[in-house]
Amino acid sequence: MRTMEFSIENNGHMLTVGQTVGVKEYVTSGLYSYMIEHAIGMSKPYPVSERLKSDRGKVLEVKKTARFNIAVLEFEE
């Protein structure tokens, strides 16, 4: 199992703990970023050695910070 954090804005209400969501992969300058489908949230960039192998994840937590909200997703790898 692998967990990843996705920054989300005021759309955290679209995610519920336990929900399974799809993610899309984007490549920029050799780094891989992931977006929760329908533009709900975006991950940080990852090098090729940390590339995600799954395109579906389960929402473990949605937490609020001073700057933005974070969705924590779990992936089977």
Short mmCIF file of N, CA and C in Angstrom, two decimals:
data_model
loop_
_atom_site.label_atom_id
_atom_site.label_comp_id
_atom_site.label_asym_id
_atom_site.label_seq_id
_atom_site.Cartn_x
_atom_site.Cartn_y
_atom_site.Cartn_z
N MET A 1 0.84 -1.18 0.00
CA MET A 1 0.00 0.00 0.00
C MET A 1 0.89 1.25 0.00
N ARG A 2 0.41 2.26 -0.66
CA ARG A 2 1.13 3.53 -0.75
C ARG A 2 0.14 4.66 -0.54
N THR A 3 0.53 5.67 0.21
CA THR A 3 -0.33 6.84 0.39
C THR A 3 0.30 8.04 -0.30
N MET A 4 -0.55 8.91 -0.80
CA MET A 4 -0.12 10.15 -1.44
C MET A 4 -1.07 11.25 -1.01
N GLU A 5 -0.53 12.47 -0.93
CA GLU A 5 -1.34 13.63 -0.58
C GLU A 5 -1.64 14.44 -1.83
N PHE A 6 -2.86 14.95 -1.91
CA PHE A 6 -3.30 15.80 -3.01
C PHE A 6 -3.83 17.09 -2.42
N SER A 7 -3.37 18.22 -2.94
CA SER A 7 -3.91 19.50 -2.48
C SER A 7 -5.25 19.73 -3.17
N ILE A 8 -6.22 20.16 -2.38
CA ILE A 8 -7.55 20.44 -2.90
C ILE A 8 -7.96 21.81 -2.38
N GLU A 9 -8.84 22.47 -3.08
CA GLU A 9 -9.30 23.78 -2.63
C GLU A 9 -10.65 23.64 -1.96
N ASN A 10 -11.62 24.37 -2.39
CA ASN A 10 -12.94 24.33 -1.75
C ASN A 10 -13.81 23.21 -2.29
N ASN A 11 -13.19 22.19 -2.85
CA ASN A 11 -13.97 21.09 -3.41
C ASN A 11 -13.81 19.81 -2.60
N GLY A 12 -13.34 19.93 -1.36
CA GLY A 12 -13.17 18.77 -0.50
C GLY A 12 -14.47 18.07 -0.19
N HIS A 13 -15.58 18.80 -0.30
CA HIS A 13 -16.89 18.20 -0.05
C HIS A 13 -17.24 17.14 -1.10
N MET A 14 -16.49 17.11 -2.20
CA MET A 14 -16.74 16.12 -3.25
C MET A 14 -16.10 14.76 -2.92
N LEU A 15 -15.30 14.72 -1.86
CA LEU A 15 -14.62 13.49 -1.48
C LEU A 15 -15.12 13.04 -0.11
N THR A 16 -15.32 11.74 0.04
CA THR A 16 -15.70 11.19 1.34
C THR A 16 -14.74 10.05 1.68
N VAL A 17 -14.46 9.89 2.95
CA VAL A 17 -13.57 8.82 3.40
C VAL A 17 -14.14 7.48 2.95
N GLY A 18 -13.28 6.66 2.37
CA GLY A 18 -13.68 5.35 1.88
C GLY A 18 -14.04 5.33 0.40
N GLN A 19 -14.23 6.49 -0.18
CA GLN A 19 -14.58 6.60 -1.61
C GLN A 19 -13.39 6.21 -2.47
N THR A 20 -13.63 5.52 -3.58
CA THR A 20 -12.59 5.19 -4.55
C THR A 20 -12.68 6.19 -5.70
N VAL A 21 -11.53 6.78 -6.04
CA VAL A 21 -11.49 7.79 -7.10
C VAL A 21 -10.41 7.44 -8.11
N GLY A 22 -10.56 7.92 -9.32
CA GLY A 22 -9.57 7.73 -10.36
C GLY A 22 -8.58 8.88 -10.37
N VAL A 23 -7.36 8.60 -10.80
CA VAL A 23 -6.36 9.66 -10.95
C VAL A 23 -5.76 9.58 -12.35
N LYS A 24 -5.38 10.74 -12.87
CA LYS A 24 -4.74 10.81 -14.19
C LYS A 24 -3.30 11.25 -13.98
N GLU A 25 -2.43 10.74 -14.83
CA GLU A 25 -1.00 11.04 -14.76
C GLU A 25 -0.64 12.12 -15.77
N TYR A 26 0.23 13.04 -15.34
CA TYR A 26 0.73 14.09 -16.22
C TYR A 26 2.25 14.12 -16.11
N VAL A 27 2.92 14.29 -17.24
CA VAL A 27 4.39 14.31 -17.26
C VAL A 27 4.85 15.70 -17.69
N THR A 28 5.74 16.27 -16.88
CA THR A 28 6.31 17.57 -17.19
C THR A 28 7.79 17.54 -16.83
N SER A 29 8.64 17.76 -17.79
CA SER A 29 10.09 17.79 -17.57
C SER A 29 10.60 16.56 -16.84
N GLY A 30 10.06 15.40 -17.17
CA GLY A 30 10.52 14.16 -16.57
C GLY A 30 9.97 13.88 -15.18
N LEU A 31 9.08 14.73 -14.70
CA LEU A 31 8.44 14.52 -13.40
C LEU A 31 6.98 14.14 -13.61
N TYR A 32 6.47 13.32 -12.74
CA TYR A 32 5.10 12.83 -12.84
C TYR A 32 4.23 13.46 -11.76
N SER A 33 3.12 14.04 -12.17
CA SER A 33 2.13 14.60 -11.25
C SER A 33 0.81 13.88 -11.49
N TYR A 34 -0.04 13.88 -10.49
CA TYR A 34 -1.30 13.16 -10.58
C TYR A 34 -2.44 14.07 -10.17
N MET A 35 -3.55 13.96 -10.89
CA MET A 35 -4.74 14.75 -10.61
C MET A 35 -5.90 13.81 -10.32
N ILE A 36 -6.61 14.08 -9.24
CA ILE A 36 -7.83 13.33 -8.98
C ILE A 36 -8.80 13.70 -10.08
N GLU A 37 -9.40 12.70 -10.73
CA GLU A 37 -10.25 12.95 -11.89
C GLU A 37 -11.32 14.00 -11.61
N HIS A 38 -11.60 14.75 -12.65
CA HIS A 38 -12.53 15.87 -12.66
C HIS A 38 -11.93 17.07 -11.91
N ALA A 39 -10.59 17.14 -11.88
CA ALA A 39 -9.84 18.28 -11.33
C ALA A 39 -10.18 18.58 -9.88
N ILE A 40 -10.31 17.55 -9.07
CA ILE A 40 -10.62 17.76 -7.66
C ILE A 40 -9.36 18.11 -6.87
N GLY A 41 -8.22 17.49 -7.20
CA GLY A 41 -6.99 17.76 -6.46
C GLY A 41 -5.77 17.37 -7.25
N MET A 42 -4.60 17.91 -6.85
CA MET A 42 -3.35 17.70 -7.58
C MET A 42 -2.26 17.29 -6.61
N SER A 43 -1.43 16.33 -7.03
CA SER A 43 -0.31 15.88 -6.21
C SER A 43 0.91 16.76 -6.47
N LYS A 44 1.93 16.54 -5.66
CA LYS A 44 3.22 17.16 -5.94
C LYS A 44 3.89 16.38 -7.07
N PRO A 45 4.93 16.92 -7.69
CA PRO A 45 5.66 16.18 -8.73
C PRO A 45 6.51 15.06 -8.12
N TYR A 46 6.58 13.92 -8.80
CA TYR A 46 7.37 12.78 -8.37
C TYR A 46 8.35 12.40 -9.46
N PRO A 47 9.56 11.95 -9.08
CA PRO A 47 10.51 11.46 -10.10
C PRO A 47 10.05 10.11 -10.64
N VAL A 48 10.65 9.68 -11.73
CA VAL A 48 10.26 8.43 -12.38
C VAL A 48 10.38 7.24 -11.42
N SER A 49 11.31 7.29 -10.50
CA SER A 49 11.50 6.18 -9.56
C SER A 49 10.33 6.04 -8.59
N GLU A 50 9.50 7.10 -8.46
CA GLU A 50 8.35 7.07 -7.56
C GLU A 50 7.03 7.13 -8.33
N ARG A 51 7.09 6.80 -9.61
CA ARG A 51 5.90 6.84 -10.46
C ARG A 51 4.81 5.91 -9.93
N LEU A 52 3.59 6.38 -9.94
CA LEU A 52 2.44 5.62 -9.44
C LEU A 52 2.10 4.52 -10.42
N LYS A 53 1.80 3.33 -9.90
CA LYS A 53 1.49 2.19 -10.76
C LYS A 53 0.00 1.94 -10.90
N SER A 54 -0.81 2.62 -10.11
CA SER A 54 -2.26 2.42 -10.11
C SER A 54 -2.97 3.69 -10.56
N ASP A 55 -4.15 3.54 -11.12
CA ASP A 55 -4.91 4.72 -11.54
C ASP A 55 -6.18 4.92 -10.70
N ARG A 56 -6.29 4.17 -9.58
CA ARG A 56 -7.43 4.31 -8.68
C ARG A 56 -6.94 4.29 -7.25
N GLY A 57 -7.49 5.17 -6.43
CA GLY A 57 -7.10 5.23 -5.03
C GLY A 57 -8.32 5.39 -4.13
N LYS A 58 -8.12 5.08 -2.86
CA LYS A 58 -9.18 5.17 -1.86
C LYS A 58 -8.89 6.34 -0.94
N VAL A 59 -9.90 7.17 -0.67
CA VAL A 59 -9.73 8.34 0.19
C VAL A 59 -9.62 7.86 1.64
N LEU A 60 -8.48 8.16 2.27
CA LEU A 60 -8.29 7.80 3.67
C LEU A 60 -8.68 8.94 4.60
N GLU A 61 -8.42 10.18 4.14
CA GLU A 61 -8.62 11.34 5.02
C GLU A 61 -8.72 12.61 4.19
N VAL A 62 -9.50 13.56 4.66
CA VAL A 62 -9.53 14.91 4.09
C VAL A 62 -9.26 15.84 5.27
N LYS A 63 -8.13 16.55 5.20
CA LYS A 63 -7.77 17.42 6.32
C LYS A 63 -7.58 18.86 5.86
N LYS A 64 -7.77 19.78 6.80
CA LYS A 64 -7.66 21.21 6.50
C LYS A 64 -6.37 21.75 7.08
N THR A 65 -5.70 22.60 6.31
CA THR A 65 -4.52 23.31 6.80
C THR A 65 -4.78 24.80 6.63
N ALA A 66 -3.86 25.61 7.08
CA ALA A 66 -4.02 27.06 6.97
C ALA A 66 -4.00 27.52 5.51
N ARG A 67 -3.24 26.83 4.65
CA ARG A 67 -3.09 27.25 3.25
C ARG A 67 -4.12 26.62 2.33
N PHE A 68 -4.38 25.33 2.49
CA PHE A 68 -5.32 24.62 1.62
C PHE A 68 -5.73 23.32 2.29
N ASN A 69 -6.61 22.60 1.66
CA ASN A 69 -7.04 21.31 2.19
C ASN A 69 -6.24 20.20 1.51
N ILE A 70 -6.13 19.07 2.20
CA ILE A 70 -5.36 17.95 1.69
C ILE A 70 -6.20 16.68 1.73
N ALA A 71 -6.20 15.96 0.62
CA ALA A 71 -6.84 14.65 0.57
C ALA A 71 -5.72 13.60 0.57
N VAL A 72 -5.81 12.64 1.48
CA VAL A 72 -4.84 11.56 1.54
C VAL A 72 -5.48 10.34 0.89
N LEU A 73 -4.83 9.83 -0.16
CA LEU A 73 -5.32 8.67 -0.88
C LEU A 73 -4.39 7.48 -0.69
N GLU A 74 -4.96 6.30 -0.68
CA GLU A 74 -4.19 5.07 -0.56
C GLU A 74 -4.32 4.29 -1.86
N PHE A 75 -3.18 3.79 -2.35
CA PHE A 75 -3.12 3.05 -3.59
C PHE A 75 -2.54 1.67 -3.32
N GLU A 76 -3.07 0.65 -4.00
CA GLU A 76 -2.51 -0.70 -3.91
C GLU A 76 -1.38 -0.82 -4.91
N GLU A 77 -0.20 -1.08 -4.40
CA GLU A 77 0.98 -1.24 -5.28
C GLU A 77 1.80 -2.39 -4.78
#
